[in-house]
Amino acid sequence: MEPSFVTPAVPARPRSLGALVGDSLRRPGGRRALSVLSVVLFLAGVAMFAYPVGTDLYSKYQQGNLNSQFGSQQLREEYRTRSIPIGSALTRLVIHTRDVNVDVLVVEGTTPAALRAGAGHYPGTPLPGEKGNVGIAGHRTTFGRPFNHIDELRVGDEVLLETPFNRYHYKVIPGWGTDGHAYKIVSPEDFSVVQNVPGHSYLTLTSCHPKGSAKKRITVRLELQPKETESIKQKGVKS
């Protein structure tokens, strides 16, 4: 093939990717660009790994603070008067099934700051044990990820809500989920899932869906089992 003085001649056989990368590395600019790219990719990888770990550590720290105030006389009085501040401990949520194990203190409020503790109670919804629909939101992939396996709850599985006064048992109800699941996927704007249903005492758990995205919400509905309510006072805790 005749050479050209305008552009380099095209070789008869294409050069391999390794040869092209080798040429780039032999040029000072190419080496610098590759070094910068390597550093950027390394830092991005570290950040992707460190962020969930960092949020979990923060949530663990917050949970320790909440544990120290849960059951205090101040909280008991705030609970009686329904004046629990946003971010303060409200109830302990416990799940122990074959697939899901959760033990987290739920705070009042669902603001981003409140949810950094792990899980939050929707203001305006009933308190645990009351008639209506108790709404609780929690993270799936960060800040302790209490609802990481919410999609693995099954009909009949039990959730315990413990307050400064009582323990309330809720069970996942049939007929809520779709396609044989116990959960239902809804839009982020569908607040009907935490609205009261006359004649029922429900608990509705919500979280983002799919994991790592806020496009949708995953919801699970449970119903209060009144005969299984336990008084904390009867267990020997002073009021």
CSV table of C-alpha atoms in Angstrom, one decimal:
chain,number,residue,atom,x,y,z
A,1,MET,CA,0.0,0.0,0.0
A,2,GLU,CA,1.4,3.4,-1.0
A,3,PRO,CA,2.2,5.6,2.0
A,4,SER,CA,0.5,9.0,2.3
A,5,PHE,CA,2.0,12.3,3.6
A,6,VAL,CA,-1.4,13.4,4.9
A,7,THR,CA,-2.2,10.5,7.3
A,8,PRO,CA,-0.2,7.5,8.4
A,9,ALA,CA,-0.6,4.5,6.2
A,10,VAL,CA,-3.1,1.9,7.3
A,11,PRO,CA,-1.3,-1.4,8.0
A,12,ALA,CA,-2.4,-4.4,6.1
A,13,ARG,CA,-3.3,-6.2,9.3
A,14,PRO,CA,-5.1,-4.3,12.2
A,15,ARG,CA,-2.9,-3.9,15.3
A,16,SER,CA,-4.0,-5.7,18.4
A,17,LEU,CA,-5.5,-4.0,21.4
A,18,GLY,CA,-2.5,-4.9,23.4
A,19,ALA,CA,-0.2,-3.2,20.9
A,20,LEU,CA,-2.3,0.0,21.0
A,21,VAL,CA,-2.4,0.1,24.8
A,22,GLY,CA,1.4,-0.4,24.7
A,23,ASP,CA,1.9,2.5,22.4
A,24,SER,CA,-0.3,4.7,24.7
A,25,LEU,CA,1.7,3.7,27.8
A,26,ARG,CA,5.0,4.6,26.0
A,27,ARG,CA,3.8,8.1,25.5
A,28,PRO,CA,4.1,10.3,28.7
A,29,GLY,CA,0.6,11.7,28.2
A,30,GLY,CA,-0.9,8.2,27.9
A,31,ARG,CA,0.8,7.0,31.1
A,32,ARG,CA,-0.4,10.1,33.0
A,33,ALA,CA,-4.0,9.6,31.7
A,34,LEU,CA,-4.0,5.9,32.7
A,35,SER,CA,-2.6,6.7,36.1
A,36,VAL,CA,-5.3,9.3,36.8
A,37,LEU,CA,-8.0,6.9,35.5
A,38,SER,CA,-6.7,4.1,37.8
A,39,VAL,CA,-6.7,6.4,40.8
A,40,VAL,CA,-10.3,7.6,40.0
A,41,LEU,CA,-11.5,4.0,39.6
A,42,PHE,CA,-9.8,2.9,42.8
A,43,LEU,CA,-11.3,5.8,44.8
A,44,ALA,CA,-14.7,5.1,43.3
A,45,GLY,CA,-14.5,1.4,44.4
A,46,VAL,CA,-13.4,2.4,47.9
A,47,ALA,CA,-16.3,4.9,48.2
A,48,MET,CA,-18.8,2.3,46.9
A,49,PHE,CA,-17.7,-0.1,49.6
A,50,ALA,CA,-17.1,2.4,52.4
A,51,TYR,CA,-20.4,4.3,52.1
A,52,PRO,CA,-22.7,1.5,53.2
A,53,VAL,CA,-20.2,0.5,55.9
A,54,GLY,CA,-20.0,4.1,57.2
A,55,THR,CA,-23.8,4.4,57.3
A,56,ASP,CA,-24.1,1.1,59.2
A,57,LEU,CA,-21.6,2.3,61.8
A,58,TYR,CA,-23.5,5.6,62.1
A,59,SER,CA,-26.8,3.8,62.6
A,60,LYS,CA,-25.2,1.5,65.2
A,61,TYR,CA,-24.0,4.5,67.1
A,62,GLN,CA,-27.5,6.1,66.9
A,63,GLN,CA,-29.1,2.9,68.0
A,64,GLY,CA,-26.9,2.9,71.1
A,65,ASN,CA,-28.1,6.4,72.0
A,66,LEU,CA,-31.7,5.4,71.4
A,67,ASN,CA,-31.3,2.3,73.6
A,68,SER,CA,-30.2,4.5,76.5
A,69,GLN,CA,-33.3,6.6,76.3
A,70,PHE,CA,-35.8,3.8,75.5
A,71,GLY,CA,-37.9,3.1,78.6
A,72,SER,CA,-36.8,6.2,80.4
A,73,GLN,CA,-39.3,8.1,82.5
A,74,GLN,CA,-39.1,11.1,80.1
A,75,LEU,CA,-40.0,8.9,77.1
A,76,ARG,CA,-42.8,7.2,79.0
A,77,GLU,CA,-44.3,10.6,79.7
A,78,GLU,CA,-43.8,11.8,76.1
A,79,TYR,CA,-45.5,8.6,75.0
A,80,ARG,CA,-48.5,9.1,77.3
A,81,THR,CA,-49.0,12.7,76.0
A,82,ARG,CA,-48.2,11.8,72.4
A,83,SER,CA,-45.4,14.4,72.3
A,84,ILE,CA,-42.5,12.3,71.1
A,85,PRO,CA,-40.0,14.6,69.3
A,86,ILE,CA,-38.9,13.7,65.7
A,87,GLY,CA,-35.8,11.5,66.0
A,88,SER,CA,-36.6,10.2,69.5
A,89,ALA,CA,-37.1,6.5,70.2
A,90,LEU,CA,-40.7,5.3,69.8
A,91,THR,CA,-40.9,1.5,69.6
A,92,ARG,CA,-38.6,-1.5,69.2
A,93,LEU,CA,-39.3,-3.6,66.1
A,94,VAL,CA,-38.3,-7.3,66.3
A,95,ILE,CA,-38.6,-9.9,63.5
A,96,HIS,CA,-37.3,-13.4,64.0
A,97,THR,CA,-38.4,-15.8,61.1
A,98,ARG,CA,-36.6,-18.4,59.1
A,99,ASP,CA,-35.5,-15.7,56.6
A,100,VAL,CA,-35.6,-12.4,58.4
A,101,ASN,CA,-33.9,-11.3,61.6
A,102,VAL,CA,-34.4,-7.7,62.7
A,103,ASP,CA,-34.1,-5.9,66.1
A,104,VAL,CA,-34.2,-2.1,65.7
A,105,LEU,CA,-35.4,0.9,67.6
A,106,VAL,CA,-37.8,2.9,65.5
A,107,VAL,CA,-37.8,6.7,65.9
A,108,GLU,CA,-40.6,9.2,65.5
A,109,GLY,CA,-40.6,10.7,62.0
A,110,THR,CA,-39.6,9.7,58.5
A,111,THR,CA,-37.3,12.6,57.6
A,112,PRO,CA,-33.9,11.7,56.1
A,113,ALA,CA,-32.3,12.6,59.5
A,114,ALA,CA,-34.7,10.5,61.4
A,115,LEU,CA,-34.3,7.5,59.1
A,116,ARG,CA,-30.6,7.5,59.6
A,117,ALA,CA,-31.2,5.7,62.8
A,118,GLY,CA,-32.6,2.8,60.7
A,119,ALA,CA,-36.4,3.0,60.8
A,120,GLY,CA,-39.0,5.7,61.4
A,121,HIS,CA,-42.7,6.0,62.4
A,122,TYR,CA,-44.9,7.9,60.0
A,123,PRO,CA,-46.2,10.9,62.0
A,124,GLY,CA,-50.0,11.1,62.1
A,125,THR,CA,-50.4,7.3,62.0
A,126,PRO,CA,-51.5,5.5,65.2
A,127,LEU,CA,-49.0,4.4,67.9
A,128,PRO,CA,-48.4,0.7,68.2
A,129,GLY,CA,-51.4,-1.2,69.5
A,130,GLU,CA,-53.9,1.5,68.6
A,131,LYS,CA,-56.7,1.1,66.1
A,132,GLY,CA,-55.9,2.2,62.6
A,133,ASN,CA,-52.8,1.7,60.5
A,134,VAL,CA,-49.3,2.1,62.1
A,135,GLY,CA,-46.8,3.1,59.4
A,136,ILE,CA,-43.1,2.4,59.7
A,137,ALA,CA,-40.4,3.0,57.0
A,138,GLY,CA,-36.9,1.6,57.0
A,139,HIS,CA,-33.8,1.4,54.8
A,140,ARG,CA,-32.9,-1.7,52.8
A,141,THR,CA,-29.2,-1.0,51.9
A,142,THR,CA,-27.9,1.6,54.2
A,143,PHE,CA,-28.1,2.8,57.8
A,144,GLY,CA,-28.4,-0.6,59.4
A,145,ARG,CA,-30.6,-1.8,56.6
A,146,PRO,CA,-33.4,-3.2,58.9
A,147,PHE,CA,-35.7,-3.9,55.9
A,148,ASN,CA,-33.1,-5.4,53.7
A,149,HIS,CA,-35.1,-8.7,53.6
A,150,ILE,CA,-38.6,-7.3,53.8
A,151,ASP,CA,-39.4,-9.1,50.5
A,152,GLU,CA,-38.8,-12.4,52.2
A,153,LEU,CA,-41.6,-12.0,54.8
A,154,ARG,CA,-44.3,-14.6,54.4
A,155,VAL,CA,-48.0,-14.7,55.3
A,156,GLY,CA,-48.3,-15.6,59.0
A,157,ASP,CA,-44.8,-14.2,59.9
A,158,GLU,CA,-44.8,-12.2,63.0
A,159,VAL,CA,-43.5,-8.8,63.9
A,160,LEU,CA,-43.2,-7.6,67.5
A,161,LEU,CA,-43.5,-3.9,68.4
A,162,GLU,CA,-42.4,-3.1,72.0
A,163,THR,CA,-43.3,0.2,73.6
A,164,PRO,CA,-42.4,1.5,77.0
A,165,PHE,CA,-45.7,0.0,78.2
A,166,ASN,CA,-46.6,-3.1,76.1
A,167,ARG,CA,-45.5,-5.6,73.5
A,168,TYR,CA,-47.8,-6.0,70.5
A,169,HIS,CA,-47.8,-8.9,68.1
A,170,TYR,CA,-48.6,-8.4,64.4
A,171,LYS,CA,-48.9,-11.0,61.7
A,172,VAL,CA,-48.5,-10.7,57.9
A,173,ILE,CA,-51.9,-10.9,56.4
A,174,PRO,CA,-52.9,-12.8,53.2
A,175,GLY,CA,-54.4,-11.0,50.2
A,176,TRP,CA,-52.1,-8.0,50.4
A,177,GLY,CA,-49.3,-9.0,48.1
A,178,THR,CA,-49.4,-9.9,44.4
A,179,ASP,CA,-48.1,-12.8,42.4
A,180,GLY,CA,-48.0,-15.0,45.5
A,181,HIS,CA,-45.8,-12.6,47.5
A,182,ALA,CA,-46.6,-11.1,50.9
A,183,TYR,CA,-45.5,-7.7,49.6
A,184,LYS,CA,-47.0,-5.1,47.3
A,185,ILE,CA,-45.0,-2.7,45.1
A,186,VAL,CA,-46.5,0.8,44.9
A,187,SER,CA,-45.4,4.3,43.7
A,188,PRO,CA,-43.6,6.6,46.1
A,189,GLU,CA,-46.7,8.9,45.9
A,190,ASP,CA,-49.1,6.2,47.0
A,191,PHE,CA,-49.7,7.2,50.7
A,192,SER,CA,-52.9,5.2,50.7
A,193,VAL,CA,-50.9,2.3,52.0
A,194,VAL,CA,-50.5,4.0,55.4
A,195,GLN,CA,-54.0,5.3,55.6
A,196,ASN,CA,-56.4,3.9,58.3
A,197,VAL,CA,-58.8,1.1,57.4
A,198,PRO,CA,-62.0,1.3,59.4
A,199,GLY,CA,-62.4,-1.7,61.7
A,200,HIS,CA,-58.8,-2.9,61.5
A,201,SER,CA,-55.6,-2.5,63.5
A,202,TYR,CA,-52.8,-2.8,61.0
A,203,LEU,CA,-49.1,-2.3,60.8
A,204,THR,CA,-47.6,-1.4,57.3
A,205,LEU,CA,-43.9,-1.6,56.7
A,206,THR,CA,-42.5,0.3,53.7
A,207,SER,CA,-39.1,0.7,52.1
A,208,CYS,CA,-37.5,1.7,48.8
A,209,HIS,CA,-37.7,-0.7,45.8
A,210,PRO,CA,-35.7,-2.1,44.2
A,211,LYS,CA,-32.7,-2.2,46.5
A,212,GLY,CA,-30.5,0.9,46.0
A,213,SER,CA,-33.3,2.8,44.2
A,214,ALA,CA,-36.1,5.1,45.2
A,215,LYS,CA,-38.3,4.5,42.0
A,216,LYS,CA,-40.9,2.4,43.9
A,217,ARG,CA,-41.9,1.4,47.4
A,218,ILE,CA,-42.2,-2.1,48.7
A,219,THR,CA,-44.9,-2.6,51.4
A,220,VAL,CA,-46.0,-5.4,53.7
A,221,ARG,CA,-49.2,-5.3,55.8
A,222,LEU,CA,-49.7,-7.0,59.1
A,223,GLU,CA,-52.6,-7.2,61.6
A,224,LEU,CA,-52.6,-6.8,65.3
A,225,GLN,CA,-53.1,-10.0,67.3
A,226,PRO,CA,-54.9,-8.6,70.4
A,227,LYS,CA,-54.9,-11.8,72.4
A,228,GLU,CA,-51.1,-11.9,72.3
A,229,THR,CA,-50.6,-8.3,73.7
A,230,GLU,CA,-48.3,-8.3,76.7
A,231,SER,CA,-48.1,-5.6,79.3
A,232,ILE,CA,-44.5,-4.6,80.1
A,233,LYS,CA,-45.6,-3.9,83.7
A,234,GLN,CA,-46.8,-7.5,84.0
A,235,LYS,CA,-43.3,-8.5,83.0
A,236,GLY,CA,-41.8,-6.8,86.1
A,237,VAL,CA,-40.9,-3.4,84.5
A,238,LYS,CA,-41.9,-0.6,86.8
A,239,SER,CA,-44.1,2.1,85.3
